[in-house]
């Protein structure tokens, strides 16, 4: 399989985060040639906006970084899902948060939690369930 590997500037973090994204097959019926894989990898990076000046500015900006855990705390106090829900619903949400979600995402900046990151965690659940 072809992969594109790159580093992402994470707001509030001293080091860059290394990413690897699957591009396509290197062998087989629907294989990609090396130039096709490079082109597709460049398109993926452009779509993610990793190679833009705005991404770099956001990463080095001295503004305070809101973490996922801080946002959850705010939601616990003010969001109707916590303030207006039934106790059993709140217990279910709290259980999922404390057991699965906050250990993985709690300390991460809110901007760094992407659909890809959530899918990676979700795929880990699916493989462990077998």
XYZ file of C-alpha atoms in Angstrom:
130
model
C 0.000 0.000 0.000
C 1.122 3.558 -0.699
C 1.162 5.919 2.283
C 1.864 9.621 2.548
C 3.771 10.543 5.687
C 4.043 14.089 6.961
C 4.266 16.212 10.081
C 1.460 18.432 11.394
C 1.979 21.514 13.535
C -0.244 21.104 16.601
C -1.293 24.274 18.443
C 0.210 24.389 21.908
C 2.543 21.452 21.327
C 6.302 21.828 21.194
C 6.850 19.021 18.708
C 5.094 18.282 15.455
C 2.792 15.293 15.219
C 3.677 12.648 12.651
C 0.824 11.496 10.427
C 0.497 8.680 7.919
C -2.423 8.517 5.487
C -3.229 5.557 3.268
C -3.266 6.488 -0.436
C -3.924 3.270 -2.325
C -2.606 -0.119 -3.408
C 0.938 -0.489 -4.775
C 0.259 -3.903 -6.292
C -2.722 -5.655 -7.754
C -5.420 -4.881 -10.252
C -6.122 -1.275 -9.183
C -2.538 -0.378 -8.237
C -1.231 3.158 -8.378
C 2.065 4.004 -10.026
C 4.583 5.983 -8.001
C 3.804 9.287 -9.818
C 0.056 8.690 -9.318
C 0.612 8.011 -5.609
C 2.721 11.174 -5.243
C 0.059 13.234 -7.012
C -2.738 11.778 -4.895
C -0.686 12.333 -1.715
C -0.153 15.980 -2.645
C -3.903 16.357 -3.194
C -4.633 14.863 0.244
C -2.194 17.227 1.945
C -3.700 20.185 0.058
C -7.224 19.157 1.150
C -6.104 18.915 4.777
C -4.589 22.401 4.591
C -1.427 21.266 6.367
C 0.913 23.038 3.967
C -0.662 26.511 4.237
C 0.496 29.674 5.932
C -2.722 29.803 7.987
C -2.007 26.369 9.450
C 1.485 27.452 10.510
C 0.217 30.727 11.987
C -2.434 28.872 13.967
C 0.216 26.481 15.312
C 2.653 29.164 16.455
C 0.062 31.681 17.678
C 0.441 32.524 21.364
C -3.327 32.398 21.934
C -4.498 30.093 24.711
C -5.348 26.633 23.441
C -8.697 25.116 24.348
C -8.379 21.389 24.975
C -11.065 18.790 24.425
C -11.203 18.131 28.164
C -11.845 21.824 28.881
C -14.659 21.844 26.349
C -16.215 18.766 27.972
C -16.123 20.523 31.355
C -17.949 23.505 29.856
C -20.552 21.172 28.323
C -21.090 19.415 31.651
C -22.047 22.758 33.205
C -24.027 24.459 30.453
C -25.054 22.124 27.600
C -28.686 20.945 27.621
C -27.563 17.348 27.078
C -26.212 17.420 30.648
C -28.503 19.959 32.267
C -31.846 18.747 30.907
C -31.347 14.996 30.327
C -32.462 12.074 32.431
C -29.977 10.716 34.991
C -29.511 7.415 33.137
C -28.635 9.266 29.918
C -26.094 11.404 31.764
C -24.539 8.292 33.398
C -24.194 6.662 29.967
C -22.507 9.743 28.495
C -20.199 10.111 31.487
C -19.225 6.452 31.321
C -18.248 6.665 27.648
C -16.375 9.904 28.232
C -14.345 8.745 31.221
C -13.600 5.254 29.933
C -12.933 5.785 26.227
C -12.976 9.372 24.996
C -11.213 11.575 27.565
C -8.175 9.277 28.002
C -7.490 9.537 24.261
C -8.588 13.102 23.454
C -8.823 14.979 26.782
C -5.437 16.713 26.634
C -5.466 17.371 22.881
C -6.208 20.828 21.493
C -9.752 21.031 20.174
C -8.529 21.947 16.670
C -6.395 18.813 16.410
C -9.287 16.371 16.803
C -10.232 15.491 13.255
C -12.545 12.985 11.693
C -9.512 10.876 10.812
C -8.349 10.784 14.449
C -11.790 9.681 15.619
C -11.969 7.008 12.911
C -8.560 5.660 13.975
C -9.803 5.247 17.544
C -13.065 3.742 16.342
C -11.263 1.215 14.141
C -9.232 0.216 17.205
C -12.486 -0.569 19.029
C -13.724 -2.689 16.156
C -10.539 -4.768 15.945
C -10.463 -5.303 19.723
C -14.082 -6.486 19.783
C -13.321 -9.623 17.733
